[in-house]
Every structure is written in structure tokens, then in C-alpha cells.
Short mmCIF file of C-alpha atoms in Angstrom, two decimals:
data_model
loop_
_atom_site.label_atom_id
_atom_site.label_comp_id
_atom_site.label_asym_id
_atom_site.label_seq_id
_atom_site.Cartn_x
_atom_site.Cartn_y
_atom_site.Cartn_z
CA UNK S 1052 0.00 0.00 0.00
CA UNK S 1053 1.23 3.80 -0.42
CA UNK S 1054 -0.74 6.79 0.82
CA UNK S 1055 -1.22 9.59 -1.54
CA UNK S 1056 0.47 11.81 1.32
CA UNK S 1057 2.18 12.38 4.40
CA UNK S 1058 0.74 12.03 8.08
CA UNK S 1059 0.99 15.04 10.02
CA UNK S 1060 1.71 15.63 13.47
CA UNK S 1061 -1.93 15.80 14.01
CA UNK S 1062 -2.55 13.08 12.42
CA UNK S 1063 0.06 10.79 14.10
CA UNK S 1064 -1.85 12.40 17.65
CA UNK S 1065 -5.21 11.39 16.50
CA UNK S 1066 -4.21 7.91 15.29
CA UNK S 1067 -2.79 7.02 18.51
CA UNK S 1068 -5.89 8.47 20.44
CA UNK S 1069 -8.40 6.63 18.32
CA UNK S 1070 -6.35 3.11 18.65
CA UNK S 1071 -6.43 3.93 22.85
CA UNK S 1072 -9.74 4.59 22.63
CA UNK S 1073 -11.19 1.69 20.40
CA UNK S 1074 -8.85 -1.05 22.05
CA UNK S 1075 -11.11 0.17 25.47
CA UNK S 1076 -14.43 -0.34 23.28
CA UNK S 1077 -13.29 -3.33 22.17
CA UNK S 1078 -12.65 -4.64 25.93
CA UNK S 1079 -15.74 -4.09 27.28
CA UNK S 1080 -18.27 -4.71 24.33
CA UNK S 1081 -19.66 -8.56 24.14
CA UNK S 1082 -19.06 -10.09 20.69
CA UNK S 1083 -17.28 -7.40 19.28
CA UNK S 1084 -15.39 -9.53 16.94
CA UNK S 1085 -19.03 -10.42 15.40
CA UNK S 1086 -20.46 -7.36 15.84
CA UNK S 1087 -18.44 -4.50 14.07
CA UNK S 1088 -18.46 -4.28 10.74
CA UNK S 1089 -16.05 -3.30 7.89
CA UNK S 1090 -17.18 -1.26 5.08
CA UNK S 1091 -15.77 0.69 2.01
CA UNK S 1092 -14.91 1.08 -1.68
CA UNK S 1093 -12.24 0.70 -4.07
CA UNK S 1094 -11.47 1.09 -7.49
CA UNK S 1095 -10.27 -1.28 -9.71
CA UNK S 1096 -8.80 -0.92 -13.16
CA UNK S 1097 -8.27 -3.32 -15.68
CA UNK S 1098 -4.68 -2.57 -16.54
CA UNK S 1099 -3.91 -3.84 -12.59
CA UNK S 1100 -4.51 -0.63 -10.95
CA UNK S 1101 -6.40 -0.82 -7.63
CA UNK S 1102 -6.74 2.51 -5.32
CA UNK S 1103 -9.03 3.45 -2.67
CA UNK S 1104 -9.62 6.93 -0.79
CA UNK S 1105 -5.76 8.18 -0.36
CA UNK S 1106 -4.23 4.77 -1.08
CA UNK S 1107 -2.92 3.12 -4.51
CA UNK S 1108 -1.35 -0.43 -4.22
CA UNK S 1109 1.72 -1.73 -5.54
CA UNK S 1110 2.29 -4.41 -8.50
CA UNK S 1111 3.63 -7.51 -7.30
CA UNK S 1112 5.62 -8.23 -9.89
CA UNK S 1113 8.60 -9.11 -8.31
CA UNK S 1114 10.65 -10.20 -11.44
CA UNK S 1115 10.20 -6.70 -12.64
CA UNK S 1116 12.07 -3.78 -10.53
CA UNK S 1117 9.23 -1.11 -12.19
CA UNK S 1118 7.04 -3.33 -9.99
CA UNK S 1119 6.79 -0.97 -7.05
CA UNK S 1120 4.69 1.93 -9.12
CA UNK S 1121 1.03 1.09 -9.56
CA UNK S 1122 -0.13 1.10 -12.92
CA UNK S 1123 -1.44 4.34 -14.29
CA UNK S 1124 -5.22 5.21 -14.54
CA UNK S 1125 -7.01 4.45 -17.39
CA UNK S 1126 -11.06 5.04 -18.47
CA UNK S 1127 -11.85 1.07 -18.07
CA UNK S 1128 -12.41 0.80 -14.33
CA UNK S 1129 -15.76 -0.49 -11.77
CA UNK S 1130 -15.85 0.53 -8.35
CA UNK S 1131 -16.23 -1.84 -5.69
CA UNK S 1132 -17.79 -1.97 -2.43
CA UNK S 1133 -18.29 -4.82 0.04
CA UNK S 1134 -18.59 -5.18 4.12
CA UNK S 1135 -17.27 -7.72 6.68
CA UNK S 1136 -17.01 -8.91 9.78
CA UNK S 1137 -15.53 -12.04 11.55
CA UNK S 1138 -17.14 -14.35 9.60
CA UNK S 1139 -19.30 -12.89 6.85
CA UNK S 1140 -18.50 -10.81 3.56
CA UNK S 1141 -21.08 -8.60 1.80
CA UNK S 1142 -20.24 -7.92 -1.15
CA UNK S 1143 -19.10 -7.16 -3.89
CA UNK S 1144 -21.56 -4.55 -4.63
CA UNK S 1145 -19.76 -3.21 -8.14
CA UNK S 1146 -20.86 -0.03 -10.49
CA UNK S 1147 -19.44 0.72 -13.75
CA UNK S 1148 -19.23 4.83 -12.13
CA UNK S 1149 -16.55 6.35 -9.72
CA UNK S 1150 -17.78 6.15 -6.50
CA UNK S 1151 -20.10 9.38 -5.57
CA UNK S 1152 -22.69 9.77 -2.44
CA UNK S 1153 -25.36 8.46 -4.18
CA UNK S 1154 -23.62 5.26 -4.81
CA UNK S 1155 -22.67 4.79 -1.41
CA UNK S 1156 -25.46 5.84 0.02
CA UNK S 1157 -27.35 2.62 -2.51
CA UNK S 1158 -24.37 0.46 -0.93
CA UNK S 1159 -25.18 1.18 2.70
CA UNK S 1160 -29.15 0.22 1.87
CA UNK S 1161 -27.83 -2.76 0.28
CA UNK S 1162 -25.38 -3.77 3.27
CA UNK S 1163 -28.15 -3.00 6.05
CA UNK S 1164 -30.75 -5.32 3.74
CA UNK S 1165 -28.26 -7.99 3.86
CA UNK S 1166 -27.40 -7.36 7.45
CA UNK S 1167 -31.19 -7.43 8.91
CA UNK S 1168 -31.43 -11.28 6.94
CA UNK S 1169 -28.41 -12.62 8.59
CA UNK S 1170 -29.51 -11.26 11.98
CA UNK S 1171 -32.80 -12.81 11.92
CA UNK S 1172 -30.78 -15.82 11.46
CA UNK S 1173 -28.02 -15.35 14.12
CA UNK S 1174 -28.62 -13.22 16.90
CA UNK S 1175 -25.14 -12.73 17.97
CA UNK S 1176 -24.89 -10.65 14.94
CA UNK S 1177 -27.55 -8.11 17.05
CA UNK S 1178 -26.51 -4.69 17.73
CA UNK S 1179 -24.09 -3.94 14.41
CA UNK S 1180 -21.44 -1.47 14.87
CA UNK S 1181 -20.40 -0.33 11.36
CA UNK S 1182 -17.25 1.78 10.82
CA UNK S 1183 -15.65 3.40 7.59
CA UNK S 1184 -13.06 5.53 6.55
CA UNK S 1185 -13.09 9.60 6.34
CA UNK S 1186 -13.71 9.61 2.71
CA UNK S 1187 -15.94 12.27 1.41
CA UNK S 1188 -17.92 10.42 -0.51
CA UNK S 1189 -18.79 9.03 3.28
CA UNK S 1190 -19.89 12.47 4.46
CA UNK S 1191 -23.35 12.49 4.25
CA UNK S 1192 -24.24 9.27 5.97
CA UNK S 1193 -24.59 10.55 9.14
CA UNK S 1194 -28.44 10.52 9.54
CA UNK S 1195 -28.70 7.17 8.28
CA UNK S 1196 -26.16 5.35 10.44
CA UNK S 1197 -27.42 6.95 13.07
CA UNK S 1198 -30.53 5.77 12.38
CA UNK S 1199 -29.67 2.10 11.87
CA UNK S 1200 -27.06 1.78 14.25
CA UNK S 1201 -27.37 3.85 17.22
CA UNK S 1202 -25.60 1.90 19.93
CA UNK S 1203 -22.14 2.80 17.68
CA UNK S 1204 -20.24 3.62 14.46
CA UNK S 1205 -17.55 5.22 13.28
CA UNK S 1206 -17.06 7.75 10.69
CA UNK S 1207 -17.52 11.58 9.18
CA UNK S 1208 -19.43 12.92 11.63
CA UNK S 1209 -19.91 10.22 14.08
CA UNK S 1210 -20.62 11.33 17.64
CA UNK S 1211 -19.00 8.57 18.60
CA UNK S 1212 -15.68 8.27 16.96
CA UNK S 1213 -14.39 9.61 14.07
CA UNK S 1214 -11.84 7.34 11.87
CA UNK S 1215 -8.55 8.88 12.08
CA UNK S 1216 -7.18 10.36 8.50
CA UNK S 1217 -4.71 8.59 6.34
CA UNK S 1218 -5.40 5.21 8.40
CA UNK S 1219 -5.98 2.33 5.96
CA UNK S 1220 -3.57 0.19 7.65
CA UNK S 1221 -6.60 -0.36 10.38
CA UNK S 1222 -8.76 -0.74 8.05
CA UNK S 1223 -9.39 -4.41 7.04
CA UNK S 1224 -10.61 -3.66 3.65
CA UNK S 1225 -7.60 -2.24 3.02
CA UNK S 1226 -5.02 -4.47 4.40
CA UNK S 1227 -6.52 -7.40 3.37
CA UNK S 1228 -9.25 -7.42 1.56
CA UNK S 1229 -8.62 -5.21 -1.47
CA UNK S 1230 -5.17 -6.43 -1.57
CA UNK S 1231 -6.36 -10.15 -1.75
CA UNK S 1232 -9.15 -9.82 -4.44
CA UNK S 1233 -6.57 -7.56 -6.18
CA UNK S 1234 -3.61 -10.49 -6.40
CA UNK S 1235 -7.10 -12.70 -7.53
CA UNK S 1236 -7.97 -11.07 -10.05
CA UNK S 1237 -5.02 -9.76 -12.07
CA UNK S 1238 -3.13 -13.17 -11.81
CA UNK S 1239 -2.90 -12.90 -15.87
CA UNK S 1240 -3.32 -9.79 -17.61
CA UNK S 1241 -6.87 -8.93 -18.59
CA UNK S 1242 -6.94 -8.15 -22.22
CA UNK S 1243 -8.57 -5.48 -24.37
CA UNK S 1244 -9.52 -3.83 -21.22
CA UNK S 1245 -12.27 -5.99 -21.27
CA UNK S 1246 -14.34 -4.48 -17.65
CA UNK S 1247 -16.66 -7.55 -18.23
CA UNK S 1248 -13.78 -9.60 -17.31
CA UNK S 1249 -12.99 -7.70 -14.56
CA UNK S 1250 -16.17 -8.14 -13.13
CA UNK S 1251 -16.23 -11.95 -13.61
CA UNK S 1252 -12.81 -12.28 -11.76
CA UNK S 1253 -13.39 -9.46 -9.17
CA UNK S 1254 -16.71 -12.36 -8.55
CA UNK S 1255 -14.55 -15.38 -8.52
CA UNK S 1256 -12.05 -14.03 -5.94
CA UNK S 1257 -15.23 -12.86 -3.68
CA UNK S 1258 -16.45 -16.15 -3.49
CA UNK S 1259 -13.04 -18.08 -3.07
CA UNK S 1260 -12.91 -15.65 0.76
CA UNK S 1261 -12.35 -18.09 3.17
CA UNK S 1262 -14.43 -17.62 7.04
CA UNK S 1263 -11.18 -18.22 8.85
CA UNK S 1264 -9.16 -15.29 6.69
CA UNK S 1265 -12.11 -13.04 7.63
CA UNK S 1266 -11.88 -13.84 11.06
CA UNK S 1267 -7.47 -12.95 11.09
CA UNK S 1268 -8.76 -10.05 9.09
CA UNK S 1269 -10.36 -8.68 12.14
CA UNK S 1270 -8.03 -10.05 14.70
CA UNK S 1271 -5.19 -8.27 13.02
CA UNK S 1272 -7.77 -5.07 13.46
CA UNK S 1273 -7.05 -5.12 16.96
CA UNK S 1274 -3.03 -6.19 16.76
CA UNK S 1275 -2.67 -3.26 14.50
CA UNK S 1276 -4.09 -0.58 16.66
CA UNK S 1277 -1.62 -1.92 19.77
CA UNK S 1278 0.75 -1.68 17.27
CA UNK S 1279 0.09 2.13 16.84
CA UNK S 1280 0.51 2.97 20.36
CA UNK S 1281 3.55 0.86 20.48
CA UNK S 1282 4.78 2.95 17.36
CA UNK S 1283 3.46 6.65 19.02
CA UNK S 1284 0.67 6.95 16.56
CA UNK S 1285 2.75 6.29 13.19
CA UNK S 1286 1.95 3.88 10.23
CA UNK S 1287 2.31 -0.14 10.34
CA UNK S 1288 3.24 -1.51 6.79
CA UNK S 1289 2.21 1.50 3.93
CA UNK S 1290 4.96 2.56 1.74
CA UNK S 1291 5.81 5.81 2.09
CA UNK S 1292 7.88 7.04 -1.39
CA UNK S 1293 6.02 9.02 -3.78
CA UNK S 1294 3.94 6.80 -6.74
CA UNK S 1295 5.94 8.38 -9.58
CA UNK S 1296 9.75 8.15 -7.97
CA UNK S 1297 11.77 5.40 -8.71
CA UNK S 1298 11.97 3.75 -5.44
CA UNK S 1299 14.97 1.59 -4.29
CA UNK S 1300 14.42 -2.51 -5.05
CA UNK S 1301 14.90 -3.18 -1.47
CA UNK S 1302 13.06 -0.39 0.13
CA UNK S 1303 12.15 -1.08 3.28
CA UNK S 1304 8.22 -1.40 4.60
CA UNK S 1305 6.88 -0.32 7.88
CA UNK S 1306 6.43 -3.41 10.24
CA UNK S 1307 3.34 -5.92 9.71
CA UNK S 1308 1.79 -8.27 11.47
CA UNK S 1309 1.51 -11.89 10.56
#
């Protein structure tokens, strides 16, 4: 992963407050691991690009040393959205349009459909706490997560908490998820920029998600905001050097869990 910018002071400060204070919320809530949830978006393109809100990842390419830029942006992309938790995925939701407010406002109505059926099936699942990024596009959700789940969430605007900026290494859409699906689906080249291909793989690696990788997924959620105390608020495991300068081969990433 590689942020689109630097953290700040501020930043660094708010990271380390919001891992304190969520670690607490984590202790004394029942079932958290089942009840939070995980939601976002991400774009995918069908030259191998894949970038979310301030975050491009990296080719893996390793026989290539150009393999630590991202590919460039093209006009043949779908934007993806999905939710999780410790055992289930949602998702993918995926539009052929850049993700605006109205399409993640259709998302959350999808995700909260989806959620009600699965908790009339398991009630441990009772009592949702949902949490996304700062994104803009996130904004103007407020009424409606408060709405559907009062008890907690975590967001733009959020009396609760709000998610600290430039933070996808705590987000498990980010350091898993979109990362997986993205090493799924661009195992061979996808030719002719052919999206409808895109979508059928993007589809194939959804379905091959695995219970037990959700469940590290979240686990590491918790490991990773330790990890930012431990580390006074700075980043675990994003590449810092900018998209477009050559990087050294061997440049070293900030330390992940396993």
C-alpha cells in the first residue's frame, strides 16, 4: 500500500488516540469480533490498478524492478464496495461509475438489507457497529447510520468516533481485503480492457474468501491498533515514497503483522 500523502503531526496524535480509545471499546463490548463491521470502496482498473480513498497499491511483480509503481489510470475501471465482519463478507456490490454519495449511500441500503437477513438468522450478529473511513464520498451518511445503528459507528461525523485520516492500515478492507481480491484477479493480464472480465474475476475471488481469513482479518484489526501505540501513533506496513519516484528494489516497509 502507499498513501497519496504524508501524516501530520496531528494526524500521528489522533491515530494514537483513536487506537487507545477503540482497544477500550473493544474490551468491554460482548461479541465485538461479530459485531463490528467493515465497510468501504475501491477502485479497480483493468490494466492492474487498484486505489481506494488516499491509497494506490503496488504491483507484485517481483521479477520486474518497475514493480513498485502502480499502474497508471485508465477510463476502463468499476468501483467496488463490500462489508465484513468475523465471519461474513457482503459484497461485492460493483458499479461501472466512480464512486459518488449516491452510490454509497445505494451500498449502505444494500449492506443493512443484507445485514437485517443474517440477523434474523443469528442473533449474535444483534446490535451492528459499522465503521468506515473519512472519505468524502462518506460524508453524508450521518443521519442514516445513526438511524440504523445507534448503539455505535464510526465515521464523518460520528458522535461517537471519528476514523482517524490517512489510516488504511486499520482498516481491514484495506489491508486485506482489497489487496487479496486484487492479487485474484489480475493473476494474468486482462486483455482489451475488457471491464466484463474484470467483473467476472473481481466475482470469482469474492467467493473463493475463506471464514477463517475473515476472522485474522479482524483479529489483526485489533493487533494493529496496539501496534500504533507501540509505534506513538505512526503507520504499520504502507509505503511511504512518492507513486511516480523510482523507489529503491529493497526499500524497506513499515512493520506488519503476521
Amino acid at each position: 500500500m502507499r498513501l497519496d500523502c504524508e501524516l501530520d503531526n496531528l494526524d500521528i496524535a489522533a491515530r494514537k488516540n483513536f487506537a487507545k480509545n477503540e482497544l477500550n471499546r473493544i474490551d468491554r463490548t460482548y461479541n465485538s469480533h461479530h459485531r463490528t463491521w467493515f465497510g468501504g470502496e475501491a477502485t479497480f482498473y483493468t490494466n492492474g490498478r487498484v486505489e481506494c480513498h488516499n491509497l494506490v497499491y503496488l504491483s507484485e511483480d517481483s521479477s520486474n524492478p518497475e514493480s513498485d509503481f502502480p499502474p497508471p489510470r485508465t477510463d476502463s475501471s468499476v468501483t467496488v464496495l463490500a462489508a465484513l465482519n468475523s465471519e461474513n463478507l457482503l459484497g461485492p456490490y460493483i458499479f461501472a461509475d466512480k464512486t459518488d454519495l449516491s452510490i454509497y449511500q445505494i451500498f449502505l441500503r444494500k449492506f443493512v438489507f443484507e445485514l437485517h437477513e443474517l440477523q434474523q438468522v443469528h442473533t449474535k450478529l444483534s446490535h451492528a457497529i459499522f465503521m468506515h473511513d473519512d472519505s468524502p464520498v462518506h460524508e453524508d451518511a450521518k443521519e442514516f447510520l445513526d438511524e440504523e445503528f445507534p448503539e455505535y459507528w464510526v465515521g464523518p461525523g460520528s458522535k461517537h468516533a471519528e476514523w482517524p485520516r490517512l489510516s488504511p492500515d486499520l482498516q481491514p478492507l484495506c489491508f486485506f481485503l482489497w489487496g487479496h481480491i486484487k492479487h485474484k484477479v489480475y493473476e494474468t493480464p486482462i486483455e482489451d480492457e475488457d471491464v466484463n472480465e474484470l467483473v467476472l474475476r473481481i466475482h470469482h475471488a469474492f467467493a473463493e474468501i475463506m471464514p477463517e481469513m475473515l476472522a485474522s482479518a479482524v483479529k489483526a484489526y485489533k493487533e494493529r491498533l496496539k501496534m500504533v501505540i507501540e509505534e506513538d501513533g505512526d503507520l504499520v506496513d504502507v509505503h511511504e515514497d512518492d507513486e511516480y519516484e523510482p523507489a529503491p528494489i529493497y526499500s524497506k516497509a513499515l512493520r506488519m503483522t503476521t
